[in-house]
Coordinates of C-alpha atoms and ligand atoms in Angstrom, one line a residue:
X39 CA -63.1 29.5 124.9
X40 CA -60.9 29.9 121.8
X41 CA -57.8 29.0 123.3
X42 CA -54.6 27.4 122.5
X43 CA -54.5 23.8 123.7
X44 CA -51.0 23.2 123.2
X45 CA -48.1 23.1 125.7
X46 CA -46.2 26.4 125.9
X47 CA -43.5 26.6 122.9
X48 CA -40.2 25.2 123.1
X49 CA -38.3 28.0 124.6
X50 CA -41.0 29.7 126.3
X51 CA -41.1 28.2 129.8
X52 CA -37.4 28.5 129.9
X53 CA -37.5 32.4 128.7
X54 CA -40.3 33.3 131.8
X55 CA -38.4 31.0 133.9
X56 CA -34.8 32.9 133.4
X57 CA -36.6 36.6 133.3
X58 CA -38.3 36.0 136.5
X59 CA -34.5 36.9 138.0
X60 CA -35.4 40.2 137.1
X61 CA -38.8 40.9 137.9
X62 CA -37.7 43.5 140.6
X63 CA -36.1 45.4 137.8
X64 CA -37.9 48.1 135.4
X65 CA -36.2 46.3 132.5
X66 CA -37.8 47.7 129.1
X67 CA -41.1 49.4 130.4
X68 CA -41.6 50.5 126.6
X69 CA -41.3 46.8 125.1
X70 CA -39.4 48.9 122.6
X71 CA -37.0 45.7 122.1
X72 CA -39.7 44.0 121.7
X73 CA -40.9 46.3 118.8
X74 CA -37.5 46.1 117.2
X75 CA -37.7 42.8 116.4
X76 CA -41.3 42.5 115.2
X77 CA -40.5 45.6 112.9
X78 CA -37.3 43.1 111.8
X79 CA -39.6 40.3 111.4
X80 CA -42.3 41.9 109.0
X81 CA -40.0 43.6 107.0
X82 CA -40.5 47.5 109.0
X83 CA -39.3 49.8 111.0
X84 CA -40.3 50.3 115.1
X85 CA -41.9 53.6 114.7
X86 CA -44.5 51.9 112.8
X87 CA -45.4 49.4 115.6
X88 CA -46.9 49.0 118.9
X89 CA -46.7 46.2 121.5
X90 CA -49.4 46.5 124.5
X91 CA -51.3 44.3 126.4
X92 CA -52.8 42.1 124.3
X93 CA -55.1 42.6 121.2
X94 CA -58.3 43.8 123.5
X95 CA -55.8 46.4 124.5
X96 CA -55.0 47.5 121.3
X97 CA -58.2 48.0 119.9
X98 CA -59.3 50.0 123.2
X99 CA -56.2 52.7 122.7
X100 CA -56.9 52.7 118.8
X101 CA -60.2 53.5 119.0
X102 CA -59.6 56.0 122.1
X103 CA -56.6 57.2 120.3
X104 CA -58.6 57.9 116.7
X105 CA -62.7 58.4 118.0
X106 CA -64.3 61.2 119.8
X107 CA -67.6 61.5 121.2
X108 CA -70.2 62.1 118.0
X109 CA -68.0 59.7 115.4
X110 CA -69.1 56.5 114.8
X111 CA -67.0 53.1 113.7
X112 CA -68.6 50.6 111.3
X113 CA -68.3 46.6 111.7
X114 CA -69.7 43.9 110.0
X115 CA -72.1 41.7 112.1
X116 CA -72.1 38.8 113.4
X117 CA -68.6 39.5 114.7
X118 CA -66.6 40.1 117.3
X119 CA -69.0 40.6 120.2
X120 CA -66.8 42.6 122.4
X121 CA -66.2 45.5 119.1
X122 CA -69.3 47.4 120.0
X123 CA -68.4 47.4 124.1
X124 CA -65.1 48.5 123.1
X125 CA -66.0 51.8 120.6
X126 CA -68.6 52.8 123.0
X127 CA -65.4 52.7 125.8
X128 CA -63.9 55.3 123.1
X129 CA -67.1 57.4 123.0
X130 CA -68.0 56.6 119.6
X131 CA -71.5 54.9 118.0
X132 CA -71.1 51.5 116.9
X133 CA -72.9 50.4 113.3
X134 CA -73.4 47.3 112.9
X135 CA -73.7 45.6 109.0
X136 CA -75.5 42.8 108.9
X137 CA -74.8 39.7 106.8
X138 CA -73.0 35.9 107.6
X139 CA -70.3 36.9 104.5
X140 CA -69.4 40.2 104.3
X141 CA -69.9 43.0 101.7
X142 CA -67.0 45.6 101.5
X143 CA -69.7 47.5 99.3
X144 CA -71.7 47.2 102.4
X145 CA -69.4 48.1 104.9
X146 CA -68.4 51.1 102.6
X147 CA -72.9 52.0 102.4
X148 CA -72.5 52.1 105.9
X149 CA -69.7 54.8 106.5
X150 CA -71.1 58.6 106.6
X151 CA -68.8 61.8 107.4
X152 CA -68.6 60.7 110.9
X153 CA -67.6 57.6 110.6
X154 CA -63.6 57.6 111.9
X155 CA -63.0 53.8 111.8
X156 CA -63.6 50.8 110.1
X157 CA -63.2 47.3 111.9
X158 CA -62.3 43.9 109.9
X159 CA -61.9 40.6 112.2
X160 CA -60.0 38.1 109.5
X161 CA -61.0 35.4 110.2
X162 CA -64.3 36.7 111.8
X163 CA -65.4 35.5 115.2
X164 CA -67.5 33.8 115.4
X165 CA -68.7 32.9 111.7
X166 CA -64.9 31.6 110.6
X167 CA -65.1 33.6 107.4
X168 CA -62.0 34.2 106.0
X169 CA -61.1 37.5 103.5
X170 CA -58.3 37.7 101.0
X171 CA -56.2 40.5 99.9
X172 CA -58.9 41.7 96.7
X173 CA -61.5 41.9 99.2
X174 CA -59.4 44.8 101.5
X175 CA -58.4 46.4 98.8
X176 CA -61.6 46.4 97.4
X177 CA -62.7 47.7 100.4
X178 CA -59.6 50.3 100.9
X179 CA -60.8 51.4 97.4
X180 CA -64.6 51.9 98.0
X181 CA -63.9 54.2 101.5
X182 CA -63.3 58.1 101.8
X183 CA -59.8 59.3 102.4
X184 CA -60.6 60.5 106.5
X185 CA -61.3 56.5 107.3
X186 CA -58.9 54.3 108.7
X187 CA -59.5 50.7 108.4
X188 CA -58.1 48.3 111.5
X189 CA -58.2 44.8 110.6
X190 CA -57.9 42.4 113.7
X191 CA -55.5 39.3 112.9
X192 CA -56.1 37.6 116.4
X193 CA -56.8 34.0 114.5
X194 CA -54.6 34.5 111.3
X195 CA -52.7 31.8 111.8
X196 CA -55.2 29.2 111.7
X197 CA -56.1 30.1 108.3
X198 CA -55.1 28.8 104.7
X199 CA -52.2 31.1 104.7
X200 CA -52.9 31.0 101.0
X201 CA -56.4 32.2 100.8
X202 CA -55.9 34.3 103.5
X203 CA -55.1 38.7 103.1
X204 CA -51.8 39.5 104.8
X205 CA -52.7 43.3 106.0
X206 CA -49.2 43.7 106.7
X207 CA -48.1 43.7 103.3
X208 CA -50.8 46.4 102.5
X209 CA -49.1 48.7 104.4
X210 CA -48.7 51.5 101.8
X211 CA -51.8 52.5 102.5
X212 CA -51.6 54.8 105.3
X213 CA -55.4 54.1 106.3
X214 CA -54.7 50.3 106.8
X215 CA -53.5 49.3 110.1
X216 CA -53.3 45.9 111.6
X217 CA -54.0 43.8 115.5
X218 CA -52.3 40.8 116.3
X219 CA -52.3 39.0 119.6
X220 CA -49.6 36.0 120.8
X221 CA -52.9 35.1 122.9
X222 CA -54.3 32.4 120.2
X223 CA -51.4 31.0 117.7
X224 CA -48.3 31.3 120.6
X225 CA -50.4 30.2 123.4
X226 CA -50.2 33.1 125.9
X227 CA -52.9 34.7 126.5
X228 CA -52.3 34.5 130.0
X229 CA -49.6 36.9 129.8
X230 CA -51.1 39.8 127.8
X231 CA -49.0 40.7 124.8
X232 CA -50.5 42.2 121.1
X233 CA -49.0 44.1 118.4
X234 CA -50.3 46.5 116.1
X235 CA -48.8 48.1 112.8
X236 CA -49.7 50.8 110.9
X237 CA -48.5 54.2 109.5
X238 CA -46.2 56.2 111.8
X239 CA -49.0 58.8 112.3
X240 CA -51.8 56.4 112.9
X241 CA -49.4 54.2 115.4
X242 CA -47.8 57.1 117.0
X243 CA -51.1 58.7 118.7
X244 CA -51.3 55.0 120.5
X245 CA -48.9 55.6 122.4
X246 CA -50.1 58.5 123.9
X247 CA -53.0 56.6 125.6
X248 CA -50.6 53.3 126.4
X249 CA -49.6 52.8 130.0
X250 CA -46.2 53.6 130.9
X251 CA -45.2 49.7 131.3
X252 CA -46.9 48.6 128.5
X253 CA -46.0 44.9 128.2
X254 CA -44.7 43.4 131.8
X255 CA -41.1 42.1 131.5
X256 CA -41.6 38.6 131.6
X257 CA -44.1 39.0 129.3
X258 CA -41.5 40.5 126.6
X259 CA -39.3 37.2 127.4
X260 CA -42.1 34.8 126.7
X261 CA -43.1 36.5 123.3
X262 CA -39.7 36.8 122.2
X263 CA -38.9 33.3 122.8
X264 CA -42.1 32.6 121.2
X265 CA -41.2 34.3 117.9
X266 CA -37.9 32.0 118.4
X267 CA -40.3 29.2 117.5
X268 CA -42.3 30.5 114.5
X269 CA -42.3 26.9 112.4
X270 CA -43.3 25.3 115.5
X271 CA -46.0 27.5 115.9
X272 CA -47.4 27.4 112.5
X273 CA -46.8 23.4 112.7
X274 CA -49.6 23.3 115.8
X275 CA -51.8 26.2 114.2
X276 CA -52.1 23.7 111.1
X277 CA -52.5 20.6 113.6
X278 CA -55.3 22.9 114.9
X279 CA -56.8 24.0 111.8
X280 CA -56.9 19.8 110.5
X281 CA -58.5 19.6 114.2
X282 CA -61.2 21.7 113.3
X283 CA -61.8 20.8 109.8
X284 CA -62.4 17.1 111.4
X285 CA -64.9 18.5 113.5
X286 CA -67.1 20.4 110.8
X287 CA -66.7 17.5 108.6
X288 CA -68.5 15.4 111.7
X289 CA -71.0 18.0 112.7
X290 CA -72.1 18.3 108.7
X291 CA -72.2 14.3 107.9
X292 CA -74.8 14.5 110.7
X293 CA -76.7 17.1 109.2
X294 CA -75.4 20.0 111.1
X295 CA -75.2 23.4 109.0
X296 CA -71.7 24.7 109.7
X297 CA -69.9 27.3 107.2
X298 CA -66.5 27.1 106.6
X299 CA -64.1 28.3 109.3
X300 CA -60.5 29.9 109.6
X301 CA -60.7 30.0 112.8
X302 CA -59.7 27.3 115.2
X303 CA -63.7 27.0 116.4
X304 CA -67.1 26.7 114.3
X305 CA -69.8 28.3 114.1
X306 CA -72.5 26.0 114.6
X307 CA -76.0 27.3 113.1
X308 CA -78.9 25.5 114.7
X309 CA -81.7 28.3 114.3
X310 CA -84.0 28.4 117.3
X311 CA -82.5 25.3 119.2
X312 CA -78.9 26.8 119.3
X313 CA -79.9 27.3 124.0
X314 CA -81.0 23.3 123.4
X315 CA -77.8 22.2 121.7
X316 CA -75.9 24.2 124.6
X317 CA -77.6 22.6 127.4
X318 CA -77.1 19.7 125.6
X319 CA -73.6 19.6 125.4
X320 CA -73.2 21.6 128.6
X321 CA -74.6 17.4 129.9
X322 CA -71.9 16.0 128.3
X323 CA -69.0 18.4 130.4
X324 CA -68.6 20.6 127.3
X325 CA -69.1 24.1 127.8
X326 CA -70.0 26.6 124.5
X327 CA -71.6 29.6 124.3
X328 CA -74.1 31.4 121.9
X329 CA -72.3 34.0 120.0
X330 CA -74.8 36.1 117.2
X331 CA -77.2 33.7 116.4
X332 CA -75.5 30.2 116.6
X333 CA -73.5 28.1 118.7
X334 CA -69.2 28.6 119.1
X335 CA -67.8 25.5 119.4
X336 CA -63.9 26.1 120.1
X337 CA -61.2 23.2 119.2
X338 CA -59.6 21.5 122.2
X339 CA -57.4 18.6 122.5
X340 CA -58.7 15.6 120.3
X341 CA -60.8 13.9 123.3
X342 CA -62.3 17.3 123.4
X343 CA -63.1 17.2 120.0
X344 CA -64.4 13.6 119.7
X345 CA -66.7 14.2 123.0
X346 CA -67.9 17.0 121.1
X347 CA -69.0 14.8 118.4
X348 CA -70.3 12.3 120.1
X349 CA -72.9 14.3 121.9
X350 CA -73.6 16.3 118.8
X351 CA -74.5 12.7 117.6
X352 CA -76.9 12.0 120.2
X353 CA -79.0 15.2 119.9
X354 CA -79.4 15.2 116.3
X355 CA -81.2 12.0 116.9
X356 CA -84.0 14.5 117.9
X357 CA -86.2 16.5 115.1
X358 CA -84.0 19.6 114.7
X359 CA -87.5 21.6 113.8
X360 CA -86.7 25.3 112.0
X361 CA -82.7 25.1 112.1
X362 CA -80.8 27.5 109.5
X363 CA -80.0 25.0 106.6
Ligands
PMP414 N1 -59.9 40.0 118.6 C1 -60.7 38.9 118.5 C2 -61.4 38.6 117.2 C3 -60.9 38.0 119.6 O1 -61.7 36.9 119.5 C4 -60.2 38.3 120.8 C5 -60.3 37.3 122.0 N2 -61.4 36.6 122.1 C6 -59.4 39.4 120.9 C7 -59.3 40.2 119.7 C8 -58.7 39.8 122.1 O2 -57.6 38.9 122.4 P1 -56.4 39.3 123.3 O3 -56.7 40.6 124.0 O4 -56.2 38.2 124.2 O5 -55.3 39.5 122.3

């Protein structure tokens, strides 16, 4: 799974430690301290962001929050896998584009009068491709007025922050809002908190189809401590990204056709042998799973990651017949 393989950040197990005191109390239900300080922390102001329960959450009360039965939303393809699950939860059709890189000029072909929302995974899961800032606004540019665009940030930090668009800091564009998750880069996906930002009128129907308690208390404690500990965090995101880059850079010395990732997992193409490489590895304790057409691998801890190689090692010994090269 793409997880985070660190130990919690400094501060954290203290934070849910101290706030489990309180559990029997209602404490902030709204998570609106919460908000206060990730409006502080991107330069904003609360009414313009919303914490829930992670990014999954998010995307579910967006898309229920902006679709209706008989709208459609557009996403590129491969992605991620859950997006058309989640916007047929909201009623709406999805449409898928197809292509390994994306194509804003695509994505904008694909939008009709009933489109309501367009979705952007940056970095994509499960292909690792990352977009910069001309691409969105390319993008922002080539789409009607009645479209909002949400881009999903859940791996951001794993990224070359300088290749990589900051959606945040697009912000004047009402259409543009943005998901972000403490579930990959801070670790705690266990605990179920996400953010999204956007204009006050896009934002503001969210909450509308958010549970009363929207983040549990000692949630709120563990993400606030976590935000306590940003350079440490972007310290192990980078130790994860090298990680990762090590990997690719062994999977393609043995021939393996792997694209670029931002990510902190590849995307491992092997054509029709991807279910062989998978019950391969699945021999060697690891478990990965197909996702659109090739093989995830997620980064671990370094054994992980060597044990990875070395089986890889041992089945490309065998003819790799009709593989994607
Ligand atoms: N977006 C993407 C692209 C993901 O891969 C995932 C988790 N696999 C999520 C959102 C949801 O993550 P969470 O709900 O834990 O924030």
């Amino acid at each position: 799974m793409n997880e985070n393989h660190w130990p919690a950040l400094p501060g954290v197990r203290e934070a849910l430690v101290n706030s489990l005191a309180d559990v029997n109390l209602t404490g902030d239900a709204l998570a609106a301290g919460l908000e206060r300080r990730l409006a502080a922390d991107l330069g904003t102001t609360p009414d313009r962001v919303v914490a829930g329960a992670g990014s999954g959450a998010l995307l579910q009360q967006f898309l229920t929050a902006h679709c209706a039965p008989g709208t459609s939303v557009v996403h590129a393809w491969p992605s991620f896998d859950l997006y058309p699950l989640l916007i047929r939860n909201a009623g709406a059709e999805p449409v898928a584009v197809p292509g390994e890189q994306q194509d804003f000029r695509a994505v904008a072909a694909a939008v009709t009068d009933d489109t309501r929302v367009v979705l952007v995974c940056n970095p994509n899961n499960p292909t690792g491709e990352v977009l910069g800032e001309e691409w969105l606004r390319s993008l922002l540019a080539a789409l009607p007025q009645h479209v909002l665009v949400l881009v999903d940030e859940a791996y951001r930090e794993f990224a070359d922050q300088a290749e990589i668009a900051d959606a945040t800091t697009l912000s004047a564009d009402p259409r543009l809002a943005v998901v972000r998750t403490f579930s990959k880069s801070h670790g705690l996906i266990g605990l179920r908190v996400g953010y999204l930002v956007g204009a006050q009128e896009v934002v503001g129907p969210l909450r509308r189809v958010a549970p009363f308690h929207r983040v549990p208390t000692v949630a709120q404690a563990a993400a606030l401590a976590a935000l306590d500990a940003g350079a440490r965090m972007r310290e192990q995101c980078r130790a994860v990204a090298a990680e990762r880059d090590r990997v690719r850079a062994g999977l393609r010395e043995l021939g393996y056709d792997v694209p670029p990732s931002g990510g902190n997992y590849l995307w491992v193409r092997l054509g029709p042998r991807n279910q062989e490489f998978i019950a391969h590895l699945a021999e060697h304790g690891i478990a990965v799973r197909e996702v659109a057409g090739g093989v995830r691998v997620s980064t671990g801890v370094p054994e992980a990651n060597d044990a990875v190689l070395t089986a890889a090692r041992a089945f490309s010994g065998r003819p790799v017949e009709g593989a994607v090269r």
